[in-house]
C-alpha cells in the first residue's frame, strides 16, 4: 500500500514500535477526518512492526457503546464480570500487555465507551514500563466538549511518551501522486476533494462522474438521523454560492442548538464569514438530496432573508434570484451588479450580469429591454467585443420603435456607427450615422 505525504506520521509510529520492541512503550494518537487515511497508515505501520504482536481492534458506531468494546476481542482473560468493573479490566489488560512486545491499536475512538477510556488512561500512565506501542485513532470533528474521550485526550496532551499527530489533507502535489497515470488534473481535483485521500481515490476510480456514488454514500451517512429541519439548513448551505453567511443565520431562524447539531455532522466548517462545507464533494452530496423543484424554494428563502440585510451584495442576490426563477428580481439585481462591476473596471463581469438582466426581461416593456441591451452593448464594446456590441444595440432598434422613443433610436444608431467605425467598416458606420440624424427628435420636428 502506497502512502503519500505521511512520512512524519510513519516515522513516529516506527519510533513507537521500535521502543516497544526494546521494552519501553509509547503512545501515538492519529487524528483526522473520515477518509484522511488513518486506517491505511496504521496498516502500513503494523506491517512494518516485525517481531511484535499486533492487537488491532476498533469501536463500533452503536447508539450506546458496548462496555470495553475494543478490548473484548483483543485481550484474553476478560471475564463477564470485568465488563462492569473497570479496575479489574485494567489489571487484566496490563498483565496481557506486560509479557510480550505488542502493538495495541484502538481505532475510531470517537465511538468509544467510558470503560474503555478508563482502561486506556490506566495503560497510558504506565506505558514507560510496558513493551507496548499504543495507537489510538479518532475523528476530532466528532469529539464535542463533553465527549467521554476528553479525559484521555487530556492525558495525551500532558504526559510524556505520548504524541498526537494530525493528518493534514494532501497538497496538490500529493493529489497528483495519487492520481498518477490517470486523466484527471490534480489542480482541479484538490479543491473538489479538499485533499481528502479517500475522496481523491474514489474520484480517480470514476473520473467521468462529478460525484462518485461511494463518496455520496460516505457523506450522506453523516446526515442519517438528523431532523428534517436540520437537513434543510444543510441544503440551504449547499445552495449558497460560497458560504452561508453568519449575518443571515438569525434571519433564517438558525439558532445555536441547530448549529451544534450541524457541527456534529462533521460536514461544515466555519471561516471568518460563515459556514462552508468541508469539501466541495460534501456540498454536492447534500445538494443531491434536494427534491425536484425544491432548489428554487431554497433559493427563494435565502433571497428573502438576504433582502432584509444591509449592505446588500447584488451579485449574490442575482444568483439566488435566477435560481429561484424570479425574473423581475434577477433583472433588477443583475443590473445593480453590472453597475458595481463597471465602476470597479470589471467590464467582463458587467457583460455577464447584463446578459442575465436581458434574458430575465422577456415580456418587459420594450423601452426597458432596449435600455438594458444598450448598456450591454456598451460594456461589450469596453471588452473589445465589437461584433457582440453591434448585435446587442441592433436588437434595440425595433424596441425603440415599439416604445415610440426616437431619441433612444437615434442614440442606438450613433452607438452602432461608432462600433462599426472601430471595426473598420466605414460604409456601415456612415449608414448608421445617417440613420441617427434621421431619427433624432430635432430632425423630426423640422420635417
Short mmCIF file of C-alpha atoms in Angstrom, two decimals:
data_model
loop_
_atom_site.label_atom_id
_atom_site.label_comp_id
_atom_site.label_asym_id
_atom_site.label_seq_id
_atom_site.Cartn_x
_atom_site.Cartn_y
_atom_site.Cartn_z
CA UNK A 1 0.00 0.00 0.00
CA UNK A 2 1.37 3.39 -1.02
CA UNK A 3 1.03 6.38 1.28
CA UNK A 4 1.64 9.94 0.25
CA UNK A 5 2.80 12.83 2.44
CA UNK A 6 2.70 10.71 5.59
CA UNK A 7 6.45 10.34 6.29
CA UNK A 8 6.25 12.23 9.59
CA UNK A 9 3.46 10.02 10.91
CA UNK A 10 5.13 6.80 9.75
CA UNK A 11 8.35 7.86 11.47
CA UNK A 12 6.50 8.47 14.73
CA UNK A 13 4.79 5.09 14.56
CA UNK A 14 8.09 3.38 13.70
CA UNK A 15 9.69 5.02 16.72
CA UNK A 16 6.89 3.81 18.97
CA UNK A 17 7.09 0.22 17.71
CA UNK A 18 10.88 0.20 17.95
CA UNK A 19 10.59 1.36 21.56
CA UNK A 20 8.09 -1.39 22.30
CA UNK A 21 10.49 -3.95 20.86
CA UNK A 22 13.12 -2.69 23.32
CA UNK A 23 10.69 -2.88 26.23
CA UNK A 24 9.77 0.80 26.51
CA UNK A 25 6.26 1.78 25.49
CA UNK A 26 4.96 4.87 23.74
CA UNK A 27 1.63 6.15 22.54
CA UNK A 28 0.54 7.82 19.30
CA UNK A 29 -2.87 9.35 18.63
CA UNK A 30 -3.72 9.80 14.95
CA UNK A 31 -6.31 12.50 14.40
CA UNK A 32 -8.14 13.30 11.19
CA UNK A 33 -11.47 13.43 9.44
CA UNK A 34 -13.06 10.40 7.83
CA UNK A 35 -11.04 9.41 4.78
CA UNK A 36 -7.84 11.11 5.94
CA UNK A 37 -6.01 7.78 5.83
CA UNK A 38 -5.72 6.85 9.50
CA UNK A 39 -6.51 3.17 8.96
CA UNK A 40 -4.20 2.90 5.96
CA UNK A 41 -1.39 4.45 7.99
CA UNK A 42 -1.97 2.02 10.85
CA UNK A 43 -2.00 -0.93 8.46
CA UNK A 44 1.40 0.02 6.98
CA UNK A 45 2.89 0.67 10.42
CA UNK A 46 1.67 -2.70 11.73
CA UNK A 47 3.03 -4.50 8.68
CA UNK A 48 6.44 -2.98 9.35
CA UNK A 49 6.42 -3.88 13.06
CA UNK A 50 8.37 -7.12 12.52
CA UNK A 51 8.52 -9.41 15.54
CA UNK A 52 5.82 -7.63 17.53
CA UNK A 53 2.42 -8.99 18.41
CA UNK A 54 -0.29 -6.85 16.81
CA UNK A 55 -3.63 -6.44 18.58
CA UNK A 56 -5.85 -4.29 16.39
CA UNK A 57 -9.46 -3.52 17.20
CA UNK A 58 -11.95 -0.73 16.93
CA UNK A 59 -15.00 0.90 18.38
CA UNK A 60 -18.43 0.44 16.83
CA UNK A 61 -20.90 3.20 15.88
CA UNK A 62 -23.60 1.97 18.25
CA UNK A 63 -26.26 4.21 19.74
CA UNK A 64 -25.00 3.06 23.14
CA UNK A 65 -21.40 1.74 23.03
CA UNK A 66 -20.86 -1.71 24.46
CA UNK A 67 -18.65 -1.82 27.58
CA UNK A 68 -14.99 -2.49 26.76
CA UNK A 69 -15.96 -2.89 23.11
CA UNK A 70 -12.47 -2.57 21.58
CA UNK A 71 -10.89 -4.85 24.21
CA UNK A 72 -13.32 -7.80 24.14
CA UNK A 73 -11.70 -9.46 21.14
CA UNK A 74 -8.16 -8.25 21.85
CA UNK A 75 -7.38 -9.08 25.47
CA UNK A 76 -7.56 -12.68 26.57
CA UNK A 77 -8.79 -13.34 30.08
CA UNK A 78 -11.51 -10.71 30.28
CA UNK A 79 -14.41 -12.16 32.23
CA UNK A 80 -18.05 -11.07 32.06
CA UNK A 81 -17.65 -9.50 35.49
CA UNK A 82 -14.77 -7.37 34.23
CA UNK A 83 -17.11 -5.65 31.80
CA UNK A 84 -18.72 -3.82 34.71
CA UNK A 85 -15.55 -3.50 36.78
CA UNK A 86 -13.09 -1.14 35.03
CA UNK A 87 -10.46 -1.65 37.77
CA UNK A 88 -10.39 -5.40 37.16
CA UNK A 89 -10.31 -4.86 33.38
CA UNK A 90 -7.31 -2.55 33.81
CA UNK A 91 -5.38 -5.24 35.66
CA UNK A 92 -6.23 -7.91 33.08
CA UNK A 93 -5.16 -5.65 30.20
CA UNK A 94 -1.93 -4.70 31.98
CA UNK A 95 -0.99 -8.32 32.57
CA UNK A 96 -1.79 -9.24 28.96
CA UNK A 97 0.47 -6.49 27.61
CA UNK A 98 3.30 -6.85 30.11
CA UNK A 99 4.67 -10.16 28.89
CA UNK A 100 5.17 -9.63 25.12
CA UNK A 101 6.16 -6.69 22.88
CA UNK A 102 2.87 -5.55 21.37
CA UNK A 103 1.31 -3.00 19.06
CA UNK A 104 -2.11 -2.25 20.53
CA UNK A 105 -4.39 -0.36 18.13
CA UNK A 106 -7.76 1.11 19.07
CA UNK A 107 -9.42 2.66 16.04
CA UNK A 108 -12.40 5.00 15.79
CA UNK A 109 -12.16 6.11 19.41
CA UNK A 110 -14.79 8.79 18.72
CA UNK A 111 -17.25 5.89 19.26
CA UNK A 112 -15.56 4.62 22.42
CA UNK A 113 -17.29 3.57 25.64
CA UNK A 114 -16.48 5.00 29.06
CA UNK A 115 -14.98 1.79 30.46
CA UNK A 116 -12.51 1.55 27.57
CA UNK A 117 -11.45 5.12 28.18
CA UNK A 118 -10.56 4.24 31.76
CA UNK A 119 -8.54 1.21 30.65
CA UNK A 120 -6.64 3.30 28.09
CA UNK A 121 -5.92 6.01 30.66
CA UNK A 122 -4.59 3.33 33.02
CA UNK A 123 -2.31 1.94 30.30
CA UNK A 124 -1.11 5.34 29.05
CA UNK A 125 0.16 6.23 32.51
CA UNK A 126 2.21 3.00 32.60
CA UNK A 127 3.49 2.87 29.04
CA UNK A 128 7.09 3.54 30.01
CA UNK A 129 7.24 0.17 31.80
CA UNK A 130 5.24 -1.74 29.20
CA UNK A 131 6.63 -3.17 25.93
CA UNK A 132 3.65 -1.68 24.13
CA UNK A 133 3.13 0.76 21.28
CA UNK A 134 -0.37 2.12 21.83
CA UNK A 135 -2.05 3.65 18.77
CA UNK A 136 -5.41 5.40 19.04
CA UNK A 137 -7.24 6.89 16.06
CA UNK A 138 -10.22 9.21 16.13
CA UNK A 139 -12.06 11.90 14.21
CA UNK A 140 -11.71 15.17 16.02
CA UNK A 141 -14.72 16.64 14.21
CA UNK A 142 -16.88 14.15 16.12
CA UNK A 143 -15.44 14.93 19.56
CA UNK A 144 -17.55 17.51 21.37
CA UNK A 145 -16.59 19.40 24.51
CA UNK A 146 -18.32 16.84 26.76
CA UNK A 147 -17.25 13.72 24.86
CA UNK A 148 -16.13 10.88 27.13
CA UNK A 149 -12.84 10.60 25.23
CA UNK A 150 -11.80 14.05 26.51
CA UNK A 151 -10.01 12.81 29.68
CA UNK A 152 -7.80 10.52 27.60
CA UNK A 153 -7.01 13.33 25.18
CA UNK A 154 -6.02 15.44 28.17
CA UNK A 155 -3.60 12.70 29.23
CA UNK A 156 -2.11 12.61 25.74
CA UNK A 157 -1.59 16.37 25.94
CA UNK A 158 0.11 16.30 29.37
CA UNK A 159 2.04 13.07 29.67
CA UNK A 160 5.44 12.23 28.27
CA UNK A 161 5.93 9.40 25.84
CA UNK A 162 2.68 10.04 24.01
CA UNK A 163 2.20 12.08 20.84
CA UNK A 164 -0.82 13.42 18.98
CA UNK A 165 -0.46 13.74 15.22
CA UNK A 166 -3.00 15.39 12.95
CA UNK A 167 -3.28 14.01 9.43
CA UNK A 168 -3.40 17.05 7.19
CA UNK A 169 -5.13 16.98 3.81
CA UNK A 170 -2.95 16.16 0.83
CA UNK A 171 -1.35 19.03 -1.00
CA UNK A 172 -1.82 19.48 -4.75
CA UNK A 173 1.45 17.56 -5.21
CA UNK A 174 0.15 14.74 -3.01
CA UNK A 175 -3.08 14.58 -5.01
CA UNK A 176 -1.01 14.47 -8.20
CA UNK A 177 0.94 11.46 -6.87
CA UNK A 178 -2.30 9.67 -6.00
CA UNK A 179 -3.72 10.41 -9.45
CA UNK A 180 -0.53 9.47 -11.25
CA UNK A 181 -1.25 7.85 -14.60
CA UNK A 182 -4.88 8.98 -14.68
CA UNK A 183 -6.63 11.57 -16.84
CA UNK A 184 -7.56 13.96 -14.04
CA UNK A 185 -5.85 17.27 -13.24
CA UNK A 186 -4.65 17.46 -9.63
CA UNK A 187 -5.16 21.23 -9.54
CA UNK A 188 -8.87 20.68 -10.23
CA UNK A 189 -9.31 17.60 -8.04
CA UNK A 190 -7.66 19.18 -4.98
CA UNK A 191 -10.30 21.87 -4.27
CA UNK A 192 -13.08 19.42 -5.17
CA UNK A 193 -11.93 16.89 -2.57
CA UNK A 194 -10.22 19.18 -0.08
CA UNK A 195 -7.18 16.90 -0.35
CA UNK A 196 -9.04 14.05 1.39
CA UNK A 197 -7.21 10.86 0.29
CA UNK A 198 -10.34 8.70 0.27
CA UNK A 199 -12.26 11.19 -1.85
CA UNK A 200 -9.31 11.59 -4.24
CA UNK A 201 -9.02 7.82 -4.66
CA UNK A 202 -12.75 7.43 -5.29
CA UNK A 203 -12.81 10.27 -7.83
CA UNK A 204 -9.86 8.64 -9.58
CA UNK A 205 -11.84 5.40 -9.87
CA UNK A 206 -14.75 7.20 -11.55
CA UNK A 207 -13.18 10.16 -13.39
CA UNK A 208 -16.27 10.70 -15.53
CA UNK A 209 -18.59 11.26 -12.57
CA UNK A 210 -18.71 14.58 -10.72
CA UNK A 211 -19.85 12.76 -7.56
CA UNK A 212 -18.88 9.08 -7.17
CA UNK A 213 -21.57 7.00 -5.50
CA UNK A 214 -19.16 5.86 -2.79
CA UNK A 215 -18.39 9.45 -1.82
CA UNK A 216 -22.06 10.37 -1.81
CA UNK A 217 -22.85 7.43 0.46
CA UNK A 218 -19.98 8.28 2.82
CA UNK A 219 -21.10 11.89 3.11
CA UNK A 220 -24.80 11.21 3.47
CA UNK A 221 -24.15 8.64 6.20
CA UNK A 222 -23.34 11.67 8.36
CA UNK A 223 -26.83 13.07 7.85
CA UNK A 224 -28.61 9.89 8.93
CA UNK A 225 -30.85 10.52 11.88
CA UNK A 226 -30.81 14.31 11.83
CA UNK A 227 -34.11 16.14 11.89
CA UNK A 228 -35.72 17.30 8.65
CA UNK A 229 -35.31 20.92 9.75
CA UNK A 230 -31.56 20.44 10.23
CA UNK A 231 -31.23 18.72 6.85
CA UNK A 232 -32.95 21.71 5.27
CA UNK A 233 -30.35 24.04 6.77
CA UNK A 234 -27.63 21.84 5.25
CA UNK A 235 -29.47 22.04 1.94
CA UNK A 236 -29.66 25.82 2.27
CA UNK A 237 -25.91 25.90 2.80
CA UNK A 238 -25.48 23.69 -0.27
CA UNK A 239 -27.37 26.22 -2.40
CA UNK A 240 -25.27 29.18 -1.20
CA UNK A 241 -22.68 30.16 -3.83
CA UNK A 242 -19.79 30.40 -1.39
CA UNK A 243 -20.96 30.15 2.23
CA UNK A 244 -23.94 30.56 4.48
CA UNK A 245 -23.01 33.92 5.95
CA UNK A 246 -23.13 34.43 9.71
CA UNK A 247 -25.26 37.53 9.36
CA UNK A 248 -28.05 35.68 7.56
CA UNK A 249 -28.35 32.82 10.07
CA UNK A 250 -30.65 34.64 12.55
CA UNK A 251 -32.85 35.79 9.68
CA UNK A 252 -33.19 32.18 8.57
CA UNK A 253 -34.05 31.12 12.12
CA UNK A 254 -30.85 29.09 12.57
CA UNK A 255 -30.19 29.13 16.33
CA UNK A 256 -27.27 27.91 18.43
CA UNK A 257 -28.68 24.42 19.15
CA UNK A 258 -29.15 23.91 15.42
CA UNK A 259 -25.56 24.95 14.79
CA UNK A 260 -24.36 22.48 17.42
CA UNK A 261 -26.25 19.67 15.73
CA UNK A 262 -24.89 20.64 12.31
CA UNK A 263 -21.39 20.76 13.75
CA UNK A 264 -21.81 17.19 14.92
CA UNK A 265 -22.30 16.02 11.32
CA UNK A 266 -18.70 16.99 10.55
CA UNK A 267 -19.75 18.33 7.15
CA UNK A 268 -19.37 22.05 7.84
CA UNK A 269 -16.55 24.34 8.82
CA UNK A 270 -16.53 27.97 9.94
CA UNK A 271 -14.48 30.59 8.25
CA UNK A 272 -14.42 34.24 9.26
CA UNK A 273 -17.67 34.98 7.43
CA UNK A 274 -19.88 31.95 7.83
CA UNK A 275 -20.44 28.25 7.29
CA UNK A 276 -18.75 26.40 4.45
CA UNK A 277 -18.66 22.73 3.50
CA UNK A 278 -15.52 20.84 4.40
CA UNK A 279 -15.25 19.65 0.78
CA UNK A 280 -16.98 20.57 -2.44
CA UNK A 281 -17.89 16.88 -2.78
CA UNK A 282 -19.72 17.09 0.54
CA UNK A 283 -21.68 20.07 -0.75
CA UNK A 284 -22.55 18.20 -3.95
CA UNK A 285 -23.68 15.18 -1.94
CA UNK A 286 -26.03 17.25 0.22
CA UNK A 287 -27.23 19.17 -2.84
CA UNK A 288 -28.17 15.83 -4.42
CA UNK A 289 -30.70 15.27 -1.61
CA UNK A 290 -32.76 18.32 -2.60
CA UNK A 291 -36.01 17.02 -4.15
CA UNK A 292 -37.11 18.02 -7.64
CA UNK A 293 -38.45 21.56 -7.51
CA UNK A 294 -37.00 22.14 -4.07
CA UNK A 295 -33.92 24.10 -5.10
CA UNK A 296 -35.95 27.08 -6.30
CA UNK A 297 -37.75 27.23 -2.96
CA UNK A 298 -34.48 27.15 -1.03
CA UNK A 299 -33.03 29.92 -3.17
CA UNK A 300 -36.19 31.97 -2.69
CA UNK A 301 -35.88 31.55 1.07
CA UNK A 302 -32.26 32.70 1.01
CA UNK A 303 -33.14 35.60 -1.29
CA UNK A 304 -35.88 36.83 1.05
CA UNK A 305 -33.52 36.61 4.02
CA UNK A 306 -30.69 38.45 2.27
CA UNK A 307 -33.01 41.23 1.11
CA UNK A 308 -33.63 42.08 4.76
CA UNK A 309 -29.94 42.76 5.40
CA UNK A 310 -27.69 45.69 4.63
CA UNK A 311 -25.38 46.14 2.86
CA UNK A 312 -26.69 44.07 0.02
CA UNK A 313 -24.49 42.14 -2.35
CA UNK A 314 -26.20 42.37 -5.76
CA UNK A 315 -24.08 39.57 -7.25
CA UNK A 316 -25.24 37.10 -4.58
CA UNK A 317 -28.81 38.35 -4.84
CA UNK A 318 -28.67 37.84 -8.61
CA UNK A 319 -27.51 34.25 -8.12
CA UNK A 320 -30.41 33.42 -5.82
CA UNK A 321 -33.00 35.31 -7.89
CA UNK A 322 -32.03 33.43 -11.05
CA UNK A 323 -32.03 30.08 -9.20
CA UNK A 324 -35.37 30.94 -7.59
CA UNK A 325 -36.84 31.54 -11.09
CA UNK A 326 -37.73 35.13 -10.14
CA UNK A 327 -37.03 37.10 -13.35
CA UNK A 328 -38.09 40.50 -12.01
CA UNK A 329 -35.66 40.34 -9.10
CA UNK A 330 -32.98 38.75 -11.27
CA UNK A 331 -33.16 41.63 -13.76
CA UNK A 332 -33.07 44.28 -11.04
CA UNK A 333 -30.17 42.81 -9.07
CA UNK A 334 -28.22 41.88 -12.20
CA UNK A 335 -28.30 45.50 -13.33
CA UNK A 336 -27.13 46.64 -9.91
CA UNK A 337 -24.33 44.08 -10.01
CA UNK A 338 -23.34 45.17 -13.52
CA UNK A 339 -23.10 48.78 -12.39
CA UNK A 340 -20.97 47.76 -9.42
CA UNK A 341 -18.68 45.70 -11.66
CA UNK A 342 -18.33 48.50 -14.21
CA UNK A 343 -17.41 51.01 -11.51
CA UNK A 344 -14.66 48.62 -10.45
CA UNK A 345 -13.41 48.42 -14.04
CA UNK A 346 -14.55 44.81 -14.44
CA UNK A 347 -16.39 45.12 -17.75
CA UNK A 348 -16.30 41.37 -18.41
CA UNK A 349 -18.43 40.65 -15.35
CA UNK A 350 -20.61 43.65 -16.20
CA UNK A 351 -21.35 41.99 -19.55
CA UNK A 352 -22.24 38.71 -17.82
CA UNK A 353 -24.64 40.41 -15.42
CA UNK A 354 -26.32 42.45 -18.17
CA UNK A 355 -26.78 39.29 -20.23
CA UNK A 356 -28.64 37.84 -17.24
CA UNK A 357 -30.72 41.01 -16.95
CA UNK A 358 -31.57 40.98 -20.66
CA UNK A 359 -32.60 37.31 -20.54
CA UNK A 360 -34.76 37.98 -17.47
CA UNK A 361 -36.67 40.86 -19.09
CA UNK A 362 -38.56 38.75 -21.60
CA UNK A 363 -42.04 40.26 -21.73
CA UNK A 364 -40.99 43.54 -20.07
CA UNK A 365 -41.88 46.90 -21.71
CA UNK A 366 -39.84 47.44 -24.89
CA UNK A 367 -38.19 50.61 -23.64
CA UNK A 368 -36.87 48.84 -20.53
CA UNK A 369 -35.47 45.97 -22.59
CA UNK A 370 -33.88 48.40 -25.02
CA UNK A 371 -32.12 50.31 -22.24
CA UNK A 372 -30.59 47.11 -20.82
CA UNK A 373 -29.43 45.97 -24.28
CA UNK A 374 -27.91 49.41 -24.85
CA UNK A 375 -25.92 49.11 -21.62
CA UNK A 376 -24.92 45.60 -22.61
CA UNK A 377 -23.67 46.83 -25.98
CA UNK A 378 -21.53 49.49 -24.31
CA UNK A 379 -19.97 47.01 -21.87
CA UNK A 380 -19.28 44.60 -24.75
CA UNK A 381 -17.60 47.47 -26.57
CA UNK A 382 -15.46 48.07 -23.45
CA UNK A 383 -14.26 44.46 -23.64
CA UNK A 384 -13.44 44.86 -27.37
CA UNK A 385 -16.26 42.50 -28.33
CA UNK A 386 -17.37 44.73 -31.17
CA UNK A 387 -19.47 42.20 -33.10
CA UNK A 388 -21.40 41.32 -29.97
CA UNK A 389 -21.83 45.02 -29.13
CA UNK A 390 -23.23 45.73 -32.60
CA UNK A 391 -25.61 42.78 -32.27
CA UNK A 392 -26.90 43.94 -28.88
CA UNK A 393 -27.52 47.53 -29.98
CA UNK A 394 -29.04 46.47 -33.30
CA UNK A 395 -31.55 44.40 -31.34
CA UNK A 396 -32.81 47.61 -29.73
CA UNK A 397 -33.99 49.18 -32.99
CA UNK A 398 -37.45 47.53 -33.08
CA UNK A 399 -37.78 48.04 -29.33
CA UNK A 400 -37.18 51.78 -29.58
CA UNK A 401 -39.71 51.90 -32.44
CA UNK A 402 -42.27 49.99 -30.33
CA UNK A 403 -41.65 52.35 -27.40
CA UNK A 404 -42.00 55.41 -29.66
CA UNK A 405 -38.66 56.69 -28.41
CA UNK A 406 -36.92 58.47 -31.29
CA UNK A 407 -34.12 59.76 -29.07
CA UNK A 408 -33.33 56.23 -27.94
CA UNK A 409 -33.34 55.03 -31.56
CA UNK A 410 -31.05 57.86 -32.66
CA UNK A 411 -28.64 57.11 -29.80
CA UNK A 412 -28.61 53.43 -30.73
CA UNK A 413 -27.68 54.24 -34.34
CA UNK A 414 -24.94 56.56 -33.08
CA UNK A 415 -23.51 53.73 -30.99
CA UNK A 416 -23.61 51.37 -33.96
CA UNK A 417 -21.86 53.99 -36.09
CA UNK A 418 -19.06 54.15 -33.51
CA UNK A 419 -18.74 50.39 -33.19
CA UNK A 420 -18.71 49.89 -36.96
CA UNK A 421 -16.08 52.59 -37.32
CA UNK A 422 -13.79 50.83 -34.85
CA UNK A 423 -14.48 47.60 -36.73
CA UNK A 424 -13.02 49.30 -39.85
CA UNK A 425 -16.35 49.21 -41.69
CA UNK A 426 -16.69 52.77 -42.85
CA UNK A 427 -19.70 52.27 -45.09
CA UNK A 428 -21.79 50.73 -42.31
CA UNK A 429 -20.63 53.45 -39.90
CA UNK A 430 -21.79 56.16 -42.29
CA UNK A 431 -25.13 54.40 -42.75
CA UNK A 432 -25.82 54.38 -39.01
CA UNK A 433 -24.69 57.97 -38.66
CA UNK A 434 -27.25 58.95 -41.29
CA UNK A 435 -29.97 56.93 -39.61
CA UNK A 436 -29.11 58.57 -36.29
CA UNK A 437 -29.53 62.02 -37.83
CA UNK A 438 -32.82 61.00 -39.42
CA UNK A 439 -34.21 59.59 -36.20
CA UNK A 440 -33.17 62.48 -33.98
CA UNK A 441 -36.18 64.36 -32.49
CA UNK A 442 -34.88 67.72 -33.77
CA UNK A 443 -34.81 66.31 -37.29
CA UNK A 444 -38.33 65.04 -36.92
CA UNK A 445 -39.51 68.43 -35.69
CA UNK A 446 -38.04 70.23 -38.68
CA UNK A 447 -39.52 67.86 -41.25
#
